[in-house]
Coordinates of C-alpha atoms in Angstrom, one line a residue:
X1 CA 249.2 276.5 59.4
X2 CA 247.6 276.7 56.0
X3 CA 244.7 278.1 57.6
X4 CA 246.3 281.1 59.7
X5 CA 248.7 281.7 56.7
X6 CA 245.1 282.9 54.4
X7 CA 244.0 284.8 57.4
X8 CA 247.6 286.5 57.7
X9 CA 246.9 287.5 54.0
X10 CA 243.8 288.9 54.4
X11 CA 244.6 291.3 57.1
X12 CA 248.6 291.7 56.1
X13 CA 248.7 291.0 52.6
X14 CA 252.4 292.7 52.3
X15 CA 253.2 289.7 55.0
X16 CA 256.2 287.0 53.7
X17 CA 254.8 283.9 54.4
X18 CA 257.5 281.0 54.0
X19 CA 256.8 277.1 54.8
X20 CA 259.3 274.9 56.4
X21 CA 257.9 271.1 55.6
X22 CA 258.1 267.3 56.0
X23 CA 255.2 267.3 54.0
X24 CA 255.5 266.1 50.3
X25 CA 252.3 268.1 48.8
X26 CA 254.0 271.0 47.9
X27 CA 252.1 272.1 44.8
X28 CA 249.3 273.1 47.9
X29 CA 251.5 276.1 48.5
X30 CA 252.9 276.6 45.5
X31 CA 248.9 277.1 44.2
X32 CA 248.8 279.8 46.5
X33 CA 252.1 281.5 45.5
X34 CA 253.8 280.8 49.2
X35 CA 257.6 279.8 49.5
X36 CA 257.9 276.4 50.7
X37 CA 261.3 274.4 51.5
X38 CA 261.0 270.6 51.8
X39 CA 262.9 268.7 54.1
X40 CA 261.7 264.6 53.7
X41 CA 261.3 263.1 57.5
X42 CA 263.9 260.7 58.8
X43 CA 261.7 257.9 57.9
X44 CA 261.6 258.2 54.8
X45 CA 265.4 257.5 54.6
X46 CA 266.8 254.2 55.4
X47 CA 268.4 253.5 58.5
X48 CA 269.2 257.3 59.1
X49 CA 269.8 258.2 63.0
X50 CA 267.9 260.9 64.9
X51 CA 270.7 262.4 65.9
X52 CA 271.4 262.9 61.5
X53 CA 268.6 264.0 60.7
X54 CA 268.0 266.8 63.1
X55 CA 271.3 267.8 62.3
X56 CA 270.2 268.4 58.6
X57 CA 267.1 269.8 59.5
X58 CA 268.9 272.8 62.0
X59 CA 271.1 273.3 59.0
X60 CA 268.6 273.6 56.7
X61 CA 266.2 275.7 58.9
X62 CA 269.3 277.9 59.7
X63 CA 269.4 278.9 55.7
X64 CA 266.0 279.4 55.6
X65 CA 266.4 281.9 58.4
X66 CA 269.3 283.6 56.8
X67 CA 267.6 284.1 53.8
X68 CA 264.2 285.6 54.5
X69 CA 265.1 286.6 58.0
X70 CA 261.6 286.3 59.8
X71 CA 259.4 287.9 62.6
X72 CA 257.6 285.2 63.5
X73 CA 258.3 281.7 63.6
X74 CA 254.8 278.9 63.6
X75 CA 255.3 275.7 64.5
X76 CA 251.9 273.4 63.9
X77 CA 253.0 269.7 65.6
X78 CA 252.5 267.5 68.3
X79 CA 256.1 266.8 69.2
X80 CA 258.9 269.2 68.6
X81 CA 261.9 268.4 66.9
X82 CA 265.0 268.9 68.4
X83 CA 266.9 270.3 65.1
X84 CA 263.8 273.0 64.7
X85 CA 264.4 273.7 68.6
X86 CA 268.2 274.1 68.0
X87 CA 267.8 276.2 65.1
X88 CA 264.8 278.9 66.9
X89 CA 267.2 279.3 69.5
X90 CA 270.2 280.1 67.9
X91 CA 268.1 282.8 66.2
X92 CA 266.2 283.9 69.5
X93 CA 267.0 287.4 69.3
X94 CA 264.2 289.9 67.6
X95 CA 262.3 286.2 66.7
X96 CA 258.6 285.4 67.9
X97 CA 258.2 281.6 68.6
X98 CA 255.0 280.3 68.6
X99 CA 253.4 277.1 68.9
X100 CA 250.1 275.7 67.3
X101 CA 249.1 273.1 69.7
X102 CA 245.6 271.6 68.9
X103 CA 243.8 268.5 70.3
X104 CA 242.3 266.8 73.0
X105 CA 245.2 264.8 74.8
X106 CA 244.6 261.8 76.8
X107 CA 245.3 262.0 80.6
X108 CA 248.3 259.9 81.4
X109 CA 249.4 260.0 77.9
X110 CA 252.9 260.0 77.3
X111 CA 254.7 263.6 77.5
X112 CA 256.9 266.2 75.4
X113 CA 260.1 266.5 76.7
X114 CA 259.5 269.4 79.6
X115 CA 261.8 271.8 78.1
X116 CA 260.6 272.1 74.8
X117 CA 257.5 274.4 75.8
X118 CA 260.0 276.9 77.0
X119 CA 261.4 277.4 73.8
X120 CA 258.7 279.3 72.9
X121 CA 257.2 282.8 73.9
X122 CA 253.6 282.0 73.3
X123 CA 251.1 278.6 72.7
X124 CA 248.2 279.0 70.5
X125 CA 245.7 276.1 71.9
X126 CA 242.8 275.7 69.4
X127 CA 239.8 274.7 70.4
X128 CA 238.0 271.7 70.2
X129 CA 234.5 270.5 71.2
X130 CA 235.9 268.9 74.6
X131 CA 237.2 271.0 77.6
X132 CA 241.1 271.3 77.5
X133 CA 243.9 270.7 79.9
X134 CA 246.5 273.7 79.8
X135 CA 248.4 272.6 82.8
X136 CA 251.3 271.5 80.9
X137 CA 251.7 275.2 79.3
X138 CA 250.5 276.8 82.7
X139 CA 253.3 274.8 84.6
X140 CA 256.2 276.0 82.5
X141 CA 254.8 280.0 82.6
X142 CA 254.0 280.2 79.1
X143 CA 251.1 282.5 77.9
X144 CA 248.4 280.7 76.4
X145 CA 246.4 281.8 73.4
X146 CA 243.0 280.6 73.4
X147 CA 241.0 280.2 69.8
X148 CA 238.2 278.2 68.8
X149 CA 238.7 275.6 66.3
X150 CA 240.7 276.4 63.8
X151 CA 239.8 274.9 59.8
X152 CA 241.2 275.5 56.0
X153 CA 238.1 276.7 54.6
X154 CA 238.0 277.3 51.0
X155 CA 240.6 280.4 49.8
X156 CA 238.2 281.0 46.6
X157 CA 241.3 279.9 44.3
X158 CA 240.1 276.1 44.2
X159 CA 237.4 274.7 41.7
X160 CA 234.4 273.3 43.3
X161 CA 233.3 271.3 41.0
X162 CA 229.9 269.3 40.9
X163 CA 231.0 265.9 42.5
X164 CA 227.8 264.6 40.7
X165 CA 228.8 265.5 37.7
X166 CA 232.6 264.9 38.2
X167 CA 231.7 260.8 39.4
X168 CA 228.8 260.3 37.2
X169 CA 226.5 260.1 39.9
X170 CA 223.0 260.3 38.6
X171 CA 220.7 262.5 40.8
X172 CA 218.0 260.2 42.6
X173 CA 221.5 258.9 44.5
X174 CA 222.5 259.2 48.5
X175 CA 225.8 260.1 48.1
X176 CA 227.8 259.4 51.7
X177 CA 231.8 260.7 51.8
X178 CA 234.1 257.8 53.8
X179 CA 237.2 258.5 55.0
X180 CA 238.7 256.3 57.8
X181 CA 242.6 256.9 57.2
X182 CA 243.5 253.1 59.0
X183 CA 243.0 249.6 57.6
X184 CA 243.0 248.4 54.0
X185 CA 240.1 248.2 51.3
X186 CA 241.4 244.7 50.1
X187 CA 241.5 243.4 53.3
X188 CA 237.7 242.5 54.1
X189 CA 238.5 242.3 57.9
X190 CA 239.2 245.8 58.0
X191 CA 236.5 248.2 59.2
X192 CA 236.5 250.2 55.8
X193 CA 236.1 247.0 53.7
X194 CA 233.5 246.4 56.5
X195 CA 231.9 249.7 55.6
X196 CA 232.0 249.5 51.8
X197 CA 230.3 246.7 52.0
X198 CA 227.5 247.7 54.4
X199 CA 227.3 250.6 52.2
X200 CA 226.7 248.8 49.0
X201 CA 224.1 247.1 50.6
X202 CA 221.7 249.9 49.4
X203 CA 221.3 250.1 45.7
X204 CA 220.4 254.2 45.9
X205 CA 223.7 255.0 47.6
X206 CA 227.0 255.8 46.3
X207 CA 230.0 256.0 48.1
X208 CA 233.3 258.5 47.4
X209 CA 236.2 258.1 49.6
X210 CA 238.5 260.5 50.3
X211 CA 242.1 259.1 49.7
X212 CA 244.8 261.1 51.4
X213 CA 247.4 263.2 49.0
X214 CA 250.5 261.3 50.7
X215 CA 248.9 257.9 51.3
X216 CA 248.9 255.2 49.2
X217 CA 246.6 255.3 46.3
X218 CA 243.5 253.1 46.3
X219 CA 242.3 251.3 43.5
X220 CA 238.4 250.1 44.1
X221 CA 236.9 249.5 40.4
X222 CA 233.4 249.4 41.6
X223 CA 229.8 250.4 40.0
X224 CA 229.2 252.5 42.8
X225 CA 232.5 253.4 44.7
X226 CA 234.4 256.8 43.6
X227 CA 237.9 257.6 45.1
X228 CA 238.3 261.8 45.2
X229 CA 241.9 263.1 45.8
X230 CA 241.9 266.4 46.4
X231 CA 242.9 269.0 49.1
X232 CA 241.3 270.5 51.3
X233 CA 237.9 267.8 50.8
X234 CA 235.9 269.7 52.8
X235 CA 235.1 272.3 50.1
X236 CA 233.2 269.3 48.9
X237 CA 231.0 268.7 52.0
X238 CA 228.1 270.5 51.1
X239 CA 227.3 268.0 48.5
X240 CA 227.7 264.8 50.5
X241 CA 224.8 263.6 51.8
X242 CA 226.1 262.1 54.9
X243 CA 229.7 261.0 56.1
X244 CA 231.7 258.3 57.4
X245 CA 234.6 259.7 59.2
X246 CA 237.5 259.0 62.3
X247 CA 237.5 261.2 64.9
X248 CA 240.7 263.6 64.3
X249 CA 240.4 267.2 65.0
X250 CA 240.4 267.9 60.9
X251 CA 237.9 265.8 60.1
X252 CA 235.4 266.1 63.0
X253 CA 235.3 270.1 63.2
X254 CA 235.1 269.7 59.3
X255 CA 231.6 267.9 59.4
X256 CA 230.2 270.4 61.8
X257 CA 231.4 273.3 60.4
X258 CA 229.6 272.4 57.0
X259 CA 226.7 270.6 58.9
X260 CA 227.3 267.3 57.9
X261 CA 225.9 264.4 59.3
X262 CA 227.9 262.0 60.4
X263 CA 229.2 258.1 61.4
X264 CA 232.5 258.8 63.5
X265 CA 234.8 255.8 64.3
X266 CA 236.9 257.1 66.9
X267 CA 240.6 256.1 66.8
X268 CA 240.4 254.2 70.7
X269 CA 244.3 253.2 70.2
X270 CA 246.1 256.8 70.0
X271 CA 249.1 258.0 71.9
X272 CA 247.6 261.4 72.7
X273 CA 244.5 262.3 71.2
X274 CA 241.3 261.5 72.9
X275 CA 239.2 261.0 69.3
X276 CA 236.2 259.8 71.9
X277 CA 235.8 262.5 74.2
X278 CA 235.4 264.9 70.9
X279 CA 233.2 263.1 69.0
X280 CA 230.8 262.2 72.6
X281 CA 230.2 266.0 72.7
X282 CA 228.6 265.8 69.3
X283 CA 227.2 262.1 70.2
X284 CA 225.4 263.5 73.2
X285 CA 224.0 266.9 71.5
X286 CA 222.0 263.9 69.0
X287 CA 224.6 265.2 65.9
X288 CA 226.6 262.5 65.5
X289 CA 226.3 258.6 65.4
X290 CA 229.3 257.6 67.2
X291 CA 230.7 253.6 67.2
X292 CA 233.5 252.4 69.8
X293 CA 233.2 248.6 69.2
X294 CA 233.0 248.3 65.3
X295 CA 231.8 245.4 63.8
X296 CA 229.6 244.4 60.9
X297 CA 226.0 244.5 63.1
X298 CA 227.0 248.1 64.4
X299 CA 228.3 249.3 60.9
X300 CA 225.2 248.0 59.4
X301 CA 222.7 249.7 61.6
X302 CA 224.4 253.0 61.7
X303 CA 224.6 252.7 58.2
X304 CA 220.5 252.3 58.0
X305 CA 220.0 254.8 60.4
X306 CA 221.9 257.5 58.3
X307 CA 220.4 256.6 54.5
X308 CA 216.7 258.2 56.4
X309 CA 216.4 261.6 55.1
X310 CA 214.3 262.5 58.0
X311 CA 217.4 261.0 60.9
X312 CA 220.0 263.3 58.5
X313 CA 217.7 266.7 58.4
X314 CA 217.5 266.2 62.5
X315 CA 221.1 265.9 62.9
X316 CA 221.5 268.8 60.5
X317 CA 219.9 270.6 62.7
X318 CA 221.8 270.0 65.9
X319 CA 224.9 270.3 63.6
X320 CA 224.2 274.3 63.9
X321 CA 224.5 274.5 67.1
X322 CA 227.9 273.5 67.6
X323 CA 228.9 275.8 64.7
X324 CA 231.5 278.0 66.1
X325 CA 234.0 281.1 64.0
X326 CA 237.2 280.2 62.6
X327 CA 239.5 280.5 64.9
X328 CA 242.6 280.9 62.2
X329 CA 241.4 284.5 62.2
X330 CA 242.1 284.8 65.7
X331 CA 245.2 283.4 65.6
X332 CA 246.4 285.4 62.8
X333 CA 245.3 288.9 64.2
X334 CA 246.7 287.7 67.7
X335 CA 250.1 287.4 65.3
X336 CA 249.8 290.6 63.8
X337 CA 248.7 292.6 67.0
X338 CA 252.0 290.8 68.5
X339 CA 254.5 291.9 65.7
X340 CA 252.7 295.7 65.5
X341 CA 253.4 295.7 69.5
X342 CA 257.2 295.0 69.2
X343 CA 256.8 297.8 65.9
X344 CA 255.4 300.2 68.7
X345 CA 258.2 299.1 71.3
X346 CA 261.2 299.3 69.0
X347 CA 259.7 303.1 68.0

């Protein structure tokens, strides 16, 4: 959302932009001088009912509406809350509903609750490197907006600073990015312990991992082991050598986009998201090194494979040709062409 609310500005810079959030990193759009209301998810109260929460969250959504009375109403999530669906439809009138629904979902995984999808006038399906399934939308009548992938790429307010510099990494160094969300360091069963380790097997190569603004925070004191705890991470790709990543939609289109070469441990244990069938399209176009059964031997020799300059400049190369545009400026024009429309109509 982040992502189509910079396009919005670009195109519509008089355009109120207004956030609605679970999320706790609100200084992100505060830095970029959009209103934000935080509403902490249920689970982050103790022993509070669905039935409560939602109830606070229509309330809440309900003032938020009365206040800035919008146009448009976004909603980026894989399952939609019944509060948020009770609050869009007491305010249905004049109101466009959209909904940002991005992945590749798993057949026979486990569905939304039908009705939801006709709460909405319009589903914006980003792309992804896999083909998609839009029978769910298609079976409930609801027009589908098709975009390529959409990413948060640097607004030009952040400070990309030299990670070299910033680490102390001296220059001779391979410097590879890890970022694997699941597992603990600490534990040495865990596949990024696993990965440190096979990492630090190669004296020339340092290794930054990203640590996530809302996770917990990770403390490695290590020679050659940097933590970086920023947001968006990407703007930092350029200067990463090669990367150890999952295979989420963020993190998979980020490393093409910015030609990265890659290590992808696709998530195999997700409800919806088929992290294997997006990351095989890159596997099989000779971009990506892609491991489904993770252990130290595979680790180890991926790991070898990517510290060759010559194996990352090849993969570089096939990188490109995935490269696709941003598909937030799409999505925000296909907003804007909407709301002029209903301008138009109401003429």
């Amino acid at each position: 959302l982040l992502a189509i609310a910079r396009s919005i500005r670009k195109i519509s810079p008089e355009t109120e932009l207004v956030f609605f959030t679970t999320m706790p990193t609100l200084q992100i759009l505060a830095n970029e001088g959009i209103v934000c209301y935080h509403m902490p998810s249920r689970y982050r109260y103790a022993d509070m009912k669905a039935s409560t929460w939602n109830s606070i969250c229509e309330e809440m959504l309900n003032f938020v509406f009365s206040v800035h009375r919008p146009r448009a109403f976004i909603f980026d999530g894989a399952f939609p809350y019944r509060g948020m669906l009770n609050g869009i439809r007491i305010h249905d009138e004049g109101l466009l509903k959209v909904w940002v629904r991005r992945g590749t979902f798993k057949q026979g995984s486990s569905n939304i609750p039908k009705e939801s999808i006709g709460f909405f006038d319009a589903v914006i399906r980003p792309g992804d490197s896999s083909p998609q399934d839009y029978s769910e939308e298609m079976n409930h009548g609801v027009p589908i907006i098709r975009t390529n992938p959409i990413l948060l790429h640097p607004s030009g307010n952040e400070v990309e600073s030299n990670i070299r510099d910033r680490f102390g990494i001296p220059d001779f160094a391979t410097v590879c990015y890890v970022q694997l969300g699941a597992g603990k360091i600490n534990d040495i069963s865990s596949e990024i312990s696993i990965t440190i380790d096979a990492l630090s097997r190669f004296e020339h190569v340092y290794t930054i991992i990203g640590e996530s603004m809302i996770g917990e925070r990770i403390n490695l004191p290590s020679e050659r082991v940097r933590v970086l705890r920023d947001y968006p991470n990407s703007q930092y790709f350029s200067q990463f050598d090669f990367s150890i990543i999952a295979g989420g939609y963020n993190s998979y289109h980020e490393v093409i986009d910015s030609g990265l070469p890659s290590i992808c441990f696709p998530n195999m244990k997700t409800g919806r998201d088929d992290q294997l069938a997006r990351a095989s399209v890159a596997r099989e176009a000779g971009a990506m090194v892609v491991i489904e059964d993770r252990n130290p031997d595979s680790i180890n020799l991926a790991i070898s494979r990517l510290v060759d300059p010559s194996i990352r400049n090849e993969m570089s190369s096939k990188l490109s040709n995935l490269v696709k545009p941003n598909g937030a400026n799409e999505a925000a024009l296909w907003l804007k062409n909407q709301l002029l429309t209903e301008d138009s109509a109401n003429d």
